[in-house]
Amino acid sequence: MRRDLSATEAVLAQPTVLLPAIRPVRPPVHPPEGYGRSNHPPANQGPRRSKIPAPVVPLSPPPAGAGTSAAVMDQATTTTRPNAGPPTTQDRPDNAPPLVTRGRTDPAHNRAIDRHWSERPNRSAAARPAARPFVRVRGRHAAMSRRQRWERRYVRSLVLCDLVAGTAAGAATFGLRFGDEVTSYNLAYMILSTLLPVLLLAVLAVARAYERRYLFVGTDEYQRVLRGGVGLIAGVSVVSYGLDLDLARGYVLAALPAAIVSSVVLRFALRKRLHLTRSRGESMRRVILVGHELSVIGMTRQLRRERYHGLEVVGACLPPGHDGVGVGGPQGLTVYGTFEDVAGAVEQADADTVVVLSCPELDGEAVRRLAWRLERDEIDLVVASALVDVAGARTTIRPFDGLPMLHVEHPRLHGGSRLVKEAFDRLGALALLMIFGPLLLGVALAVRCTSRGPVLFRQVRVGRDGRLFRIFKFRSMYVDAEARLTELRHLNEHDGVLFKIRDDPRVTRVGRYLRRFSLDELPQLLNVLLGQMSLVGPRPPLPSEVAAYADDVRRRLAVKPGMTGLWQVSGRSDLPWEEAVRLDLRYVENWTLSLDLVILLRTMTAVVRSSGAY
């Protein structure tokens, strides 16, 4: 036993470098089909959940004089065998590592070993493709990450605006009522003023006024802020009554509405800043359109014109068999393939949103499969409804045997909604006449002193249900303008039934400024007071224009004409006739009081810009 141990110790005492045993060459392992740069795994998976074996890194030849742990143990076992002669090279396989024998420390022998290893081929380092691990090449989609970053910044800005609104409203109301003195009498008011910003944030969060689906465009955000404000006022009133707090109703009805109004104003200003940023091409969603060529062209033109929606079209996928040449006109889109290539198009275009337009080739099953493929990279899927210009407020999804049915309600043109609009129009017109009274007098004097003729221009227009009325405007043309219309008709720059000339020679010098800032239309407030017009509505047409209307265009006469409308805030005279009709019909089909308020606010911006006014 002692002799055996000594032999083992002698072998282990030799100066050796231990390396991992070289594994036999295995066949290459390739990743499953479909995994790669254009087809990421789900977001919640990573290398640790991979079932694909890691690539085997080839080993380089051992250094001079080196052995392996397997060789050492093999030598130890061989040495301990009784009556065993020294091992020879004939007894070992061809690809075995060199032997390390007892007492062989001759330098010449080591050089021979080095030369032997340098001449042997490295069989384990054969060239073969290594299996790629099951990981996302880019992690979270790059475009999606960019969009989420600026959306998070926008939401944080909204929270800051609401904090400022609540703090300012509470401090201003407390300061106006009590000054800077804090006593036991006004302690409850002090506490309410301090907690007002926190309460405001809480009710707005409950009202989902910070959810991104309701932000950026539309009136849903403001409606939720107003709803939350009403809930806050009701909650404070109930708590004050239940706990018998000494809070004056006047203070509550001053501080809380002030906070809500301030929040709406700040949110509106922040949205306008976002729209200005989007007009420069920033904070945009990168969109791939899926549909027929005509639908893609129409949607592209609309989104490029209305950039405040934040949708930048970067490519399209068309039906099979279409080459895509000429899509979008001179500013053509890149066509990335057919409907089967949407996932690859998203990757190539670095898009974060896919918009599926109405297309018979894409049924529910195809859209569902597309949603599954886009879900891996968290790409948003938007399906455009075939119901053109029908607002979401008129649609309700009702399930029927597992199938979602879209119920479309009738337009709000009758009953209580009409009474609300009538009251809003007349009260608003009366208030605006009182506000702009001095301006009206100044404009009247300017018209009277710069050209001969009456101050007001009266013209017959067509109102609701085809009734005729006389519209009032400040005269901006010479008195013989109607007589000269025939000789200038060949200079018409507008399509359809309208007659517009950018540099109309019939317009007076003062009239050009009046038209530029829409001051010539202020006397129409009298028509609103008389019930002939509305503050917001379709453009009031001439009888000759109505005579040329198609049947569907006559739908514009279902409501009163307005001083302003979607046509005015969207470009006015710069719009083609078909687009002006579409906007007017959209307003008729989707009227709400909140829509009127939004159009009135946008009118102020349109008047300052003077776009399309001539």
Coordinates of C-alpha atoms in Angstrom, one line a residue:
M1 CA 0.0 0.0 0.0
R2 CA 2.8 2.4 0.8
R3 CA 4.4 1.7 -2.6
D4 CA 1.2 2.5 -4.4
L5 CA 0.7 5.8 -2.6
S6 CA 4.2 6.8 -3.3
A7 CA 3.8 6.2 -7.0
T8 CA 0.6 8.3 -7.0
E9 CA 2.3 11.1 -5.2
A10 CA 5.2 11.0 -7.6
V11 CA 2.8 11.4 -10.6
L12 CA 0.9 14.3 -9.0
A13 CA 4.2 16.0 -8.1
Q14 CA 5.1 16.4 -11.8
P15 CA 4.9 20.0 -13.0
T16 CA 1.7 20.0 -15.2
V17 CA -0.9 22.5 -16.4
L18 CA -4.4 21.2 -15.9
L19 CA -6.9 22.0 -18.8
P20 CA -10.4 20.9 -19.3
A21 CA -10.8 17.7 -21.2
I22 CA -11.4 18.3 -24.9
R23 CA -14.9 17.2 -25.7
P24 CA -15.6 15.2 -28.9
V25 CA -16.9 17.2 -31.8
R26 CA -20.7 17.3 -31.8
P27 CA -22.9 18.1 -34.8
P28 CA -23.9 21.8 -35.1
V29 CA -27.0 22.9 -33.2
H30 CA -29.1 25.5 -35.1
P31 CA -31.8 27.7 -33.6
P32 CA -35.4 26.9 -34.2
E33 CA -36.9 28.2 -37.4
G34 CA -38.3 31.7 -37.1
Y35 CA -36.0 33.1 -34.4
G36 CA -33.7 35.8 -35.4
R37 CA -33.5 39.6 -35.9
S38 CA -36.9 39.8 -37.7
N39 CA -38.7 37.6 -35.2
H40 CA -37.9 38.3 -31.6
P41 CA -39.0 36.0 -28.8
P42 CA -41.5 37.3 -26.2
A43 CA -40.5 40.1 -24.0
N44 CA -40.5 38.1 -20.8
Q45 CA -38.0 35.5 -22.1
G46 CA -34.3 35.7 -22.1
P47 CA -31.1 33.7 -22.1
R48 CA -31.9 32.0 -18.7
R49 CA -35.1 30.5 -20.1
S50 CA -33.5 29.3 -23.3
K51 CA -33.8 25.7 -24.2
I52 CA -31.2 26.0 -26.9
P53 CA -27.7 24.7 -25.8
A54 CA -25.0 27.3 -25.6
P55 CA -22.4 27.3 -28.3
V56 CA -19.4 25.1 -27.7
V57 CA -16.3 27.3 -27.8
P58 CA -13.4 25.5 -29.6
L59 CA -10.3 25.0 -27.5
S60 CA -6.9 25.9 -28.8
P61 CA -3.9 23.5 -28.5
P62 CA -2.4 23.2 -25.0
P63 CA 0.8 25.0 -24.3
A64 CA 4.2 23.4 -24.3
G65 CA 4.6 20.7 -21.7
A66 CA 1.0 20.7 -20.7
G67 CA -1.2 17.7 -19.9
T68 CA -4.8 17.3 -18.9
S69 CA -6.5 16.3 -15.7
A70 CA -7.7 13.1 -17.5
A71 CA -4.1 12.3 -18.4
V72 CA -2.9 12.7 -14.8
M73 CA -5.6 10.5 -13.4
D74 CA -5.0 7.9 -16.2
Q75 CA -1.3 7.9 -15.3
A76 CA -2.0 7.6 -11.7
T77 CA -4.2 4.6 -12.3
T78 CA -1.7 3.0 -14.6
T79 CA 1.1 3.5 -12.1
T80 CA -0.8 1.9 -9.2
R81 CA -1.4 -1.4 -11.2
P82 CA 1.0 -4.1 -10.0
N83 CA 3.5 -5.6 -12.4
A84 CA 2.5 -3.1 -15.1
G85 CA 5.1 -2.0 -17.5
P86 CA 5.7 1.5 -18.7
P87 CA 3.0 2.7 -21.1
T88 CA 3.9 2.9 -24.7
T89 CA 2.6 5.1 -27.5
Q90 CA 1.4 1.9 -29.3
D91 CA -1.1 1.3 -26.5
R92 CA -2.8 4.7 -26.7
P93 CA -5.3 6.1 -29.2
D94 CA -4.1 8.5 -31.9
N95 CA -5.7 11.6 -30.5
A96 CA -4.7 11.1 -26.9
P97 CA -2.8 13.8 -25.0
P98 CA 0.9 13.2 -24.3
L99 CA 1.9 11.0 -21.4
V100 CA 3.4 12.3 -18.3
T101 CA 5.7 9.7 -16.8
R102 CA 7.6 9.5 -13.6
G103 CA 11.0 11.2 -13.6
R104 CA 10.9 12.4 -17.2
T105 CA 11.9 16.0 -16.9
D106 CA 14.4 16.0 -19.7
P107 CA 14.2 19.3 -21.7
A108 CA 14.8 17.5 -24.9
H109 CA 11.9 15.3 -24.2
N110 CA 9.7 18.3 -23.5
R111 CA 10.7 20.0 -26.8
A112 CA 9.7 16.8 -28.6
I113 CA 6.3 17.0 -27.0
D114 CA 6.0 20.6 -28.0
R115 CA 6.9 19.8 -31.6
H116 CA 4.5 16.8 -31.6
W117 CA 1.6 19.0 -30.4
S118 CA 2.3 21.8 -32.9
E119 CA 2.2 19.4 -35.8
R120 CA -1.1 17.7 -34.8
P121 CA -4.3 19.1 -36.3
N122 CA -6.7 20.7 -33.9
R123 CA -9.7 18.4 -34.4
S124 CA -11.9 20.1 -31.8
A125 CA -11.5 23.5 -33.6
A126 CA -13.2 22.4 -36.8
A127 CA -15.1 25.2 -38.5
R128 CA -18.8 24.9 -37.8
P129 CA -21.6 27.4 -37.1
A130 CA -22.3 28.0 -33.4
A131 CA -25.9 28.0 -32.2
R132 CA -27.2 31.5 -31.4
P133 CA -28.6 31.7 -27.9
F134 CA -32.3 32.3 -27.4
V135 CA -32.1 36.1 -26.7
R136 CA -33.7 39.2 -28.2
V137 CA -31.2 40.8 -30.5
R138 CA -32.4 44.3 -29.8
G139 CA -34.2 43.8 -26.5
R140 CA -37.3 45.9 -26.4
H141 CA -38.2 47.3 -29.8
A142 CA -36.2 50.5 -30.4
A143 CA -39.0 52.6 -31.8
M144 CA -41.4 51.4 -29.1
S145 CA -38.8 52.4 -26.4
R146 CA -38.5 55.9 -28.0
R147 CA -42.2 56.4 -28.0
Q148 CA -42.6 55.2 -24.4
R149 CA -39.9 57.6 -23.3
W150 CA -41.5 60.7 -24.6
E151 CA -45.0 59.5 -23.5
R152 CA -43.7 59.1 -20.0
R153 CA -42.2 62.6 -20.1
Y154 CA -45.6 63.9 -21.2
V155 CA -47.5 62.2 -18.4
R156 CA -45.0 63.5 -15.9
S157 CA -45.5 67.0 -17.3
L158 CA -49.3 66.5 -16.8
V159 CA -48.8 65.5 -13.2
L160 CA -46.7 68.6 -12.7
C161 CA -49.3 70.8 -14.3
D162 CA -52.0 69.4 -12.1
L163 CA -49.9 69.9 -9.0
V164 CA -49.3 73.5 -10.0
A165 CA -53.0 74.0 -10.7
G166 CA -54.1 72.6 -7.4
T167 CA -51.4 74.5 -5.4
A168 CA -52.1 77.8 -7.1
A169 CA -55.9 77.5 -6.7
G170 CA -55.7 76.6 -3.1
A171 CA -53.1 79.3 -2.2
A172 CA -54.9 82.0 -4.2
T173 CA -58.3 81.2 -2.7
F174 CA -56.9 81.1 0.9
G175 CA -54.9 84.3 0.4
L176 CA -57.8 86.2 -1.0
R177 CA -60.1 85.2 1.8
F178 CA -57.8 85.2 4.9
G179 CA -54.5 86.8 3.8
D180 CA -51.4 85.3 5.4
E181 CA -52.8 84.9 8.9
V182 CA -53.5 81.3 10.2
T183 CA -55.8 81.0 13.1
S184 CA -58.0 78.3 14.7
Y185 CA -60.9 79.6 12.6
N186 CA -59.3 79.1 9.2
L187 CA -57.2 76.0 10.1
A188 CA -59.7 73.7 8.2
Y189 CA -59.3 75.9 5.1
M190 CA -55.6 75.8 5.5
I191 CA -55.6 72.0 5.6
L192 CA -58.0 71.8 2.6
S193 CA -55.8 74.2 0.6
T194 CA -52.7 72.1 1.4
L195 CA -54.3 68.8 0.5
L196 CA -56.0 70.2 -2.6
P197 CA -53.1 69.3 -5.0
V198 CA -53.0 65.7 -3.7
L199 CA -56.8 65.3 -3.8
L200 CA -56.7 66.7 -7.4
L201 CA -54.1 64.1 -8.5
A202 CA -56.0 61.3 -6.8
V203 CA -59.4 62.0 -8.4
L204 CA -57.8 62.6 -11.9
A205 CA -56.0 59.2 -11.5
V206 CA -59.3 57.5 -10.6
A207 CA -60.9 59.3 -13.6
R208 CA -58.1 57.8 -15.8
A209 CA -57.1 61.3 -16.9
Y210 CA -53.4 60.1 -17.1
E211 CA -54.0 57.0 -19.3
R212 CA -52.2 57.4 -22.7
R213 CA -55.1 56.2 -24.7
Y214 CA -57.1 59.4 -23.8
L215 CA -54.2 61.9 -24.2
F216 CA -52.6 63.8 -27.1
V217 CA -55.8 64.3 -29.3
G218 CA -59.5 64.5 -28.9
T219 CA -61.7 65.7 -26.0
D220 CA -61.7 62.5 -23.8
E221 CA -58.9 63.9 -21.7
Y222 CA -60.8 67.1 -20.8
Q223 CA -64.0 65.3 -20.2
R224 CA -62.3 63.1 -17.7
V225 CA -60.8 66.1 -16.0
L226 CA -64.2 67.7 -15.7
R227 CA -65.7 64.4 -14.4
G228 CA -63.0 64.1 -11.8
G229 CA -63.5 67.7 -10.8
V230 CA -67.2 67.2 -10.3
G231 CA -66.4 64.1 -8.2
L232 CA -63.9 66.1 -6.1
I233 CA -66.5 68.8 -5.4
A234 CA -69.1 66.2 -4.5
G235 CA -66.7 64.3 -2.3
V236 CA -65.5 67.3 -0.4
S237 CA -69.1 68.4 0.2
V238 CA -70.1 65.0 1.5
V239 CA -67.1 64.7 3.8
S240 CA -67.6 68.2 5.1
Y241 CA -71.2 67.5 5.9
G242 CA -70.6 64.1 7.4
L243 CA -67.7 65.3 9.7
D244 CA -69.5 68.6 10.4
L245 CA -66.5 70.6 9.2
D246 CA -66.7 74.3 9.3
L247 CA -66.2 74.9 5.6
A248 CA -68.0 77.7 3.8
R249 CA -69.7 76.6 0.6
G250 CA -68.4 79.7 -1.2
Y251 CA -64.8 78.7 -0.4
V252 CA -65.3 75.1 -1.7
L253 CA -67.1 76.4 -4.8
A254 CA -64.3 78.8 -5.5
A255 CA -61.1 76.8 -4.8
L256 CA -62.1 73.5 -6.4
P257 CA -63.5 74.8 -9.7
A258 CA -60.5 77.1 -9.9
A259 CA -58.2 74.1 -9.6
I260 CA -60.1 72.2 -12.3
V261 CA -60.2 75.1 -14.7
S262 CA -56.5 75.7 -14.2
S263 CA -55.8 72.1 -14.8
V264 CA -57.7 72.1 -18.1
V265 CA -56.0 75.3 -19.2
L266 CA -52.5 74.0 -18.4
R267 CA -53.3 70.7 -20.1
F268 CA -54.5 72.5 -23.2
A269 CA -51.3 74.6 -23.3
L270 CA -49.2 71.4 -22.9
R271 CA -51.0 69.7 -25.7
K272 CA -50.5 72.7 -28.0
R273 CA -46.8 72.5 -27.2
L274 CA -46.9 68.8 -28.2
H275 CA -48.7 69.6 -31.5
L276 CA -46.0 72.3 -32.2
T277 CA -43.4 69.7 -31.6
R278 CA -45.1 67.2 -33.9
S279 CA -45.3 69.8 -36.6
R280 CA -41.5 69.6 -36.6
G281 CA -41.6 65.9 -37.0
E282 CA -40.8 65.0 -33.4
S283 CA -42.7 62.9 -30.8
M284 CA -44.3 60.9 -33.7
R285 CA -45.4 57.3 -34.0
R286 CA -43.8 55.5 -36.9
V287 CA -46.7 53.8 -38.8
I288 CA -46.9 51.0 -41.3
L289 CA -50.1 51.1 -43.3
V290 CA -51.7 47.8 -44.4
G291 CA -54.4 48.0 -47.1
H292 CA -55.2 48.7 -50.7
E293 CA -53.3 51.4 -52.6
L294 CA -56.2 53.9 -52.7
S295 CA -56.8 53.6 -49.0
V296 CA -53.1 53.9 -48.2
I297 CA -52.8 57.0 -50.4
G298 CA -55.8 58.7 -48.8
M299 CA -54.7 57.9 -45.3
T300 CA -51.2 59.1 -46.0
R301 CA -52.3 62.4 -47.3
Q302 CA -54.6 63.0 -44.4
L303 CA -52.0 62.1 -41.7
R304 CA -49.4 64.3 -43.4
R305 CA -51.8 67.2 -43.4
E306 CA -53.0 66.7 -39.8
R307 CA -49.6 66.1 -38.2
Y308 CA -51.0 66.9 -34.7
H309 CA -52.3 63.3 -34.6
G310 CA -48.7 62.2 -34.2
L311 CA -48.7 59.4 -36.9
E312 CA -45.9 59.4 -39.3
V313 CA -46.3 57.0 -42.2
V314 CA -43.0 55.3 -43.0
G315 CA -44.1 52.4 -45.2
A316 CA -46.9 50.2 -46.5
C317 CA -47.9 46.6 -47.2
L318 CA -50.2 46.1 -50.1
P319 CA -52.2 43.1 -51.3
P320 CA -50.4 40.2 -53.1
G321 CA -49.6 40.9 -56.8
H322 CA -49.1 44.6 -56.4
D323 CA -45.7 46.1 -57.2
G324 CA -46.4 49.3 -55.2
V325 CA -45.0 51.7 -57.9
G326 CA -46.3 55.2 -57.5
V327 CA -47.9 54.8 -54.1
G328 CA -48.5 58.2 -52.5
G329 CA -47.7 60.2 -55.7
P330 CA -44.4 62.2 -55.8
Q331 CA -43.7 61.6 -52.2
G332 CA -44.1 57.8 -52.5
L333 CA -44.0 55.4 -49.7
T334 CA -41.7 52.5 -49.4
V335 CA -43.6 49.3 -50.0
Y336 CA -42.2 46.5 -47.9
G337 CA -44.2 43.6 -49.4
T338 CA -47.6 42.0 -49.0
F339 CA -49.8 41.4 -46.0
E340 CA -47.5 38.4 -45.0
D341 CA -44.5 40.7 -44.7
V342 CA -45.9 43.1 -42.0
A343 CA -43.6 41.8 -39.2
G344 CA -40.5 42.2 -41.4
A345 CA -41.7 45.7 -42.5
V346 CA -42.0 46.8 -38.9
E347 CA -38.4 45.7 -38.2
Q348 CA -37.0 47.2 -41.4
A349 CA -38.8 50.6 -41.0
D350 CA -38.2 50.7 -37.2
A351 CA -42.0 51.3 -36.8
D352 CA -44.0 51.0 -33.6
T353 CA -47.6 51.0 -34.9
V354 CA -49.4 49.1 -37.6
V355 CA -52.6 50.5 -39.0
V356 CA -54.8 48.0 -40.8
L357 CA -57.2 49.8 -43.2
S358 CA -60.5 48.4 -44.4
C359 CA -59.6 45.5 -46.7
P360 CA -61.6 42.4 -47.7
E361 CA -58.5 40.3 -48.0
L362 CA -57.8 40.7 -44.2
D363 CA -60.5 38.8 -42.3
G364 CA -60.8 38.4 -38.6
E365 CA -58.5 35.4 -38.6
A366 CA -55.8 37.2 -40.5
V367 CA -55.9 40.2 -38.2
R368 CA -55.8 37.9 -35.1
R369 CA -52.7 36.2 -36.4
L370 CA -51.1 39.5 -37.2
A371 CA -51.8 40.7 -33.6
W372 CA -50.0 37.6 -32.3
R373 CA -47.0 38.2 -34.4
L374 CA -46.8 41.9 -33.4
E375 CA -47.3 41.1 -29.7
R376 CA -43.8 39.8 -29.3
D377 CA -42.3 43.2 -29.9
E378 CA -45.2 45.1 -28.2
I379 CA -46.1 46.8 -31.5
D380 CA -49.4 48.6 -31.4
L381 CA -52.1 47.3 -33.8
V382 CA -54.8 49.8 -35.0
V383 CA -57.7 48.6 -37.1
A384 CA -59.5 51.4 -39.0
S385 CA -63.2 51.0 -39.1
A386 CA -65.0 50.9 -42.4
L387 CA -67.5 53.4 -41.0
V388 CA -66.0 56.6 -42.4
D389 CA -66.2 59.7 -40.2
V390 CA -68.3 58.1 -37.5
A391 CA -67.0 59.2 -34.1
G392 CA -66.4 56.7 -31.3
A393 CA -69.1 58.4 -29.1
R394 CA -71.7 57.0 -31.5
T395 CA -70.4 53.5 -31.5
T396 CA -70.8 50.8 -28.9
I397 CA -69.4 47.3 -29.0
R398 CA -72.0 44.6 -28.1
P399 CA -70.9 41.0 -27.9
F400 CA -73.2 38.5 -29.8
D401 CA -72.3 34.9 -29.3
G402 CA -68.6 35.7 -28.9
L403 CA -68.6 38.0 -31.9
P404 CA -68.2 41.8 -31.2
M405 CA -71.0 43.7 -32.9
L406 CA -70.5 47.4 -33.6
H407 CA -73.7 49.3 -32.8
V408 CA -74.0 52.8 -34.4
E409 CA -76.3 55.3 -32.8
H410 CA -78.2 58.0 -34.6
P411 CA -76.7 61.5 -34.8
R412 CA -77.6 63.9 -32.0
L413 CA -79.6 66.4 -34.1
H414 CA -82.9 66.5 -32.3
G415 CA -84.4 66.7 -28.9
G416 CA -82.5 67.9 -25.8
S417 CA -79.2 68.1 -27.7
R418 CA -80.6 70.7 -30.1
L419 CA -82.0 72.8 -27.1
V420 CA -78.6 72.7 -25.4
K421 CA -76.9 73.9 -28.6
E422 CA -79.5 76.7 -29.1
A423 CA -78.9 78.0 -25.6
F424 CA -75.1 77.7 -25.9
D425 CA -75.2 79.6 -29.3
R426 CA -77.3 82.5 -28.2
L427 CA -75.7 83.1 -24.8
G428 CA -72.3 82.8 -26.4
A429 CA -73.2 85.3 -29.2
L430 CA -74.5 87.8 -26.7
A431 CA -71.3 87.5 -24.6
L432 CA -69.1 87.9 -27.7
L433 CA -71.0 91.0 -28.9
M434 CA -70.4 92.6 -25.5
I435 CA -66.7 91.7 -25.6
F436 CA -66.1 92.7 -29.2
G437 CA -68.4 95.8 -29.2
P438 CA -65.6 98.4 -29.3
L439 CA -63.8 96.4 -32.0
L440 CA -67.0 96.2 -34.1
L441 CA -67.3 100.0 -34.0
G442 CA -63.7 100.5 -35.0
V443 CA -64.0 98.2 -38.0
A444 CA -67.2 99.9 -39.1
L445 CA -65.5 103.3 -39.1
A446 CA -62.5 101.9 -41.1
V447 CA -64.8 100.4 -43.7
R448 CA -66.9 103.6 -44.0
C449 CA -63.9 105.9 -44.3
T450 CA -61.8 103.9 -46.9
S451 CA -64.4 103.1 -49.6
R452 CA -67.8 104.3 -50.6
G453 CA -70.8 102.1 -50.0
P454 CA -72.6 100.5 -47.0
V455 CA -70.7 99.2 -44.0
L456 CA -72.5 95.9 -43.8
F457 CA -72.8 93.5 -46.7
R458 CA -76.0 91.4 -46.9
Q459 CA -76.3 88.3 -48.9
V460 CA -78.8 85.5 -49.2
R461 CA -77.6 82.1 -47.9
V462 CA -79.2 78.7 -47.3
G463 CA -79.7 77.6 -43.7
R464 CA -81.0 74.5 -41.9
D465 CA -83.5 72.4 -43.9
G466 CA -83.0 74.7 -47.0
R467 CA -84.5 77.8 -45.4
L468 CA -83.1 81.1 -46.9
F469 CA -81.8 84.0 -44.7
R470 CA -79.7 87.1 -45.1
I471 CA -76.2 86.9 -43.7
F472 CA -74.4 90.0 -42.3
K473 CA -70.7 90.7 -43.0
F474 CA -68.5 93.8 -43.0
R475 CA -68.1 94.8 -46.6
S476 CA -64.6 93.9 -47.8
M477 CA -65.2 94.4 -51.6
Y478 CA -66.1 97.2 -53.8
V479 CA -69.8 97.8 -54.5
D480 CA -69.6 96.4 -58.0
A481 CA -68.1 93.1 -57.0
E482 CA -71.1 91.0 -58.0
A483 CA -71.2 92.6 -61.4
R484 CA -67.6 91.7 -62.1
L485 CA -68.0 88.1 -61.0
T486 CA -68.6 86.9 -64.6
E487 CA -65.5 88.4 -66.1
L488 CA -63.3 86.9 -63.3
R489 CA -64.8 83.4 -63.2
H490 CA -62.0 82.0 -65.4
L491 CA -59.5 82.9 -62.7
N492 CA -61.1 80.7 -60.1
E493 CA -58.4 78.8 -58.0
H494 CA -60.8 76.5 -56.2
D495 CA -62.3 73.3 -57.4
G496 CA -65.9 72.3 -56.9
V497 CA -68.7 74.8 -56.7
L498 CA -66.8 77.5 -54.8
F499 CA -65.3 80.6 -56.3
K500 CA -62.0 81.8 -54.7
I501 CA -59.2 84.0 -56.0
R502 CA -56.1 84.5 -53.8
D503 CA -55.5 88.1 -55.1
D504 CA -59.1 89.1 -55.9
P505 CA -59.0 92.6 -57.5
R506 CA -62.5 93.3 -56.0
V507 CA -61.2 93.3 -52.4
T508 CA -60.5 96.7 -50.9
R509 CA -57.3 97.6 -49.1
V510 CA -59.0 97.4 -45.6
G511 CA -60.9 94.3 -46.7
R512 CA -57.7 92.3 -47.1
Y513 CA -56.9 92.8 -43.5
L514 CA -60.5 92.0 -42.4
R515 CA -60.4 88.8 -44.4
R516 CA -57.0 87.8 -43.2
F517 CA -58.1 87.9 -39.5
S518 CA -61.7 86.9 -40.2
L519 CA -62.9 90.3 -38.8
D520 CA -65.4 90.7 -41.6
E521 CA -67.4 87.8 -40.1
L522 CA -68.0 89.3 -36.7
P523 CA -71.5 90.7 -37.7
Q524 CA -72.7 87.2 -38.1
L525 CA -73.1 87.2 -34.3
L526 CA -76.4 89.0 -35.1
N527 CA -77.5 86.0 -37.2
V528 CA -76.7 83.7 -34.3
L529 CA -78.8 85.8 -31.9
L530 CA -81.6 85.7 -34.4
G531 CA -81.4 81.9 -34.5
Q532 CA -80.4 81.7 -38.2
M533 CA -76.9 80.5 -37.6
S534 CA -74.8 78.8 -35.0
L535 CA -71.4 79.6 -33.5
V536 CA -70.1 76.3 -34.9
G537 CA -71.4 74.5 -37.9
P538 CA -70.9 73.9 -41.7
R539 CA -70.1 76.8 -44.0
P540 CA -73.2 78.8 -45.0
P541 CA -73.7 78.1 -48.7
L542 CA -75.1 80.2 -51.5
P543 CA -78.3 79.1 -53.3
S544 CA -76.3 78.5 -56.5
E545 CA -74.0 76.2 -54.6
V546 CA -76.8 74.2 -53.1
A547 CA -78.3 73.7 -56.6
A548 CA -75.1 71.9 -57.6
Y549 CA -75.0 69.7 -54.5
A550 CA -75.1 65.9 -54.8
D551 CA -77.6 64.0 -52.7
D552 CA -75.1 63.1 -50.0
V553 CA -73.7 66.7 -49.8
R554 CA -77.2 67.9 -48.9
R555 CA -76.7 66.3 -45.5
R556 CA -74.9 69.5 -44.6
L557 CA -78.3 71.3 -44.4
A558 CA -79.4 69.1 -41.5
V559 CA -77.9 71.6 -39.0
K560 CA -77.6 75.4 -38.9
P561 CA -74.5 76.9 -40.7
G562 CA -71.9 78.2 -38.4
M563 CA -69.5 81.1 -38.1
T564 CA -66.6 78.6 -37.7
G565 CA -66.3 74.9 -38.1
L566 CA -64.0 72.0 -38.9
W567 CA -63.5 73.5 -42.4
Q568 CA -62.1 76.7 -41.0
V569 CA -59.7 75.3 -38.4
S570 CA -58.4 72.7 -41.0
G571 CA -57.3 75.1 -43.7
R572 CA -60.3 77.0 -45.0
S573 CA -59.9 78.0 -48.6
D574 CA -56.7 75.9 -49.0
L575 CA -58.8 72.7 -48.7
P576 CA -60.1 71.0 -51.8
W577 CA -63.9 70.9 -52.2
E578 CA -64.1 67.1 -51.4
E579 CA -62.2 67.6 -48.1
A580 CA -64.4 70.6 -47.1
V581 CA -67.5 68.5 -47.7
R582 CA -66.1 65.6 -45.7
L583 CA -65.3 67.8 -42.7
D584 CA -68.7 69.3 -42.7
L585 CA -70.4 65.9 -42.9
R586 CA -68.2 64.7 -40.1
Y587 CA -69.4 67.5 -37.9
V588 CA -73.0 66.9 -38.8
E589 CA -72.7 63.2 -37.9
N590 CA -70.7 63.6 -34.7
W591 CA -71.9 66.8 -33.1
T592 CA -71.3 67.2 -29.3
L593 CA -71.0 70.2 -27.1
S594 CA -67.4 69.4 -26.3
L595 CA -66.6 69.2 -30.0
D596 CA -68.0 72.8 -30.3
L597 CA -65.8 74.0 -27.5
V598 CA -62.7 72.4 -29.1
I599 CA -63.5 74.0 -32.4
L600 CA -63.9 77.4 -30.8
L601 CA -60.5 77.1 -29.1
R602 CA -58.9 76.0 -32.3
T603 CA -60.5 78.9 -34.2
M604 CA -58.4 81.4 -32.1
T605 CA -55.2 79.7 -33.3
A606 CA -56.5 79.5 -36.9
V607 CA -57.3 83.2 -36.9
V608 CA -53.9 84.1 -35.6
R609 CA -52.2 82.0 -38.2
S610 CA -54.4 83.3 -41.0
S611 CA -53.9 80.1 -43.0
G612 CA -56.2 79.8 -46.0
A613 CA -57.9 83.2 -45.3
Y614 CA -58.2 85.2 -48.5

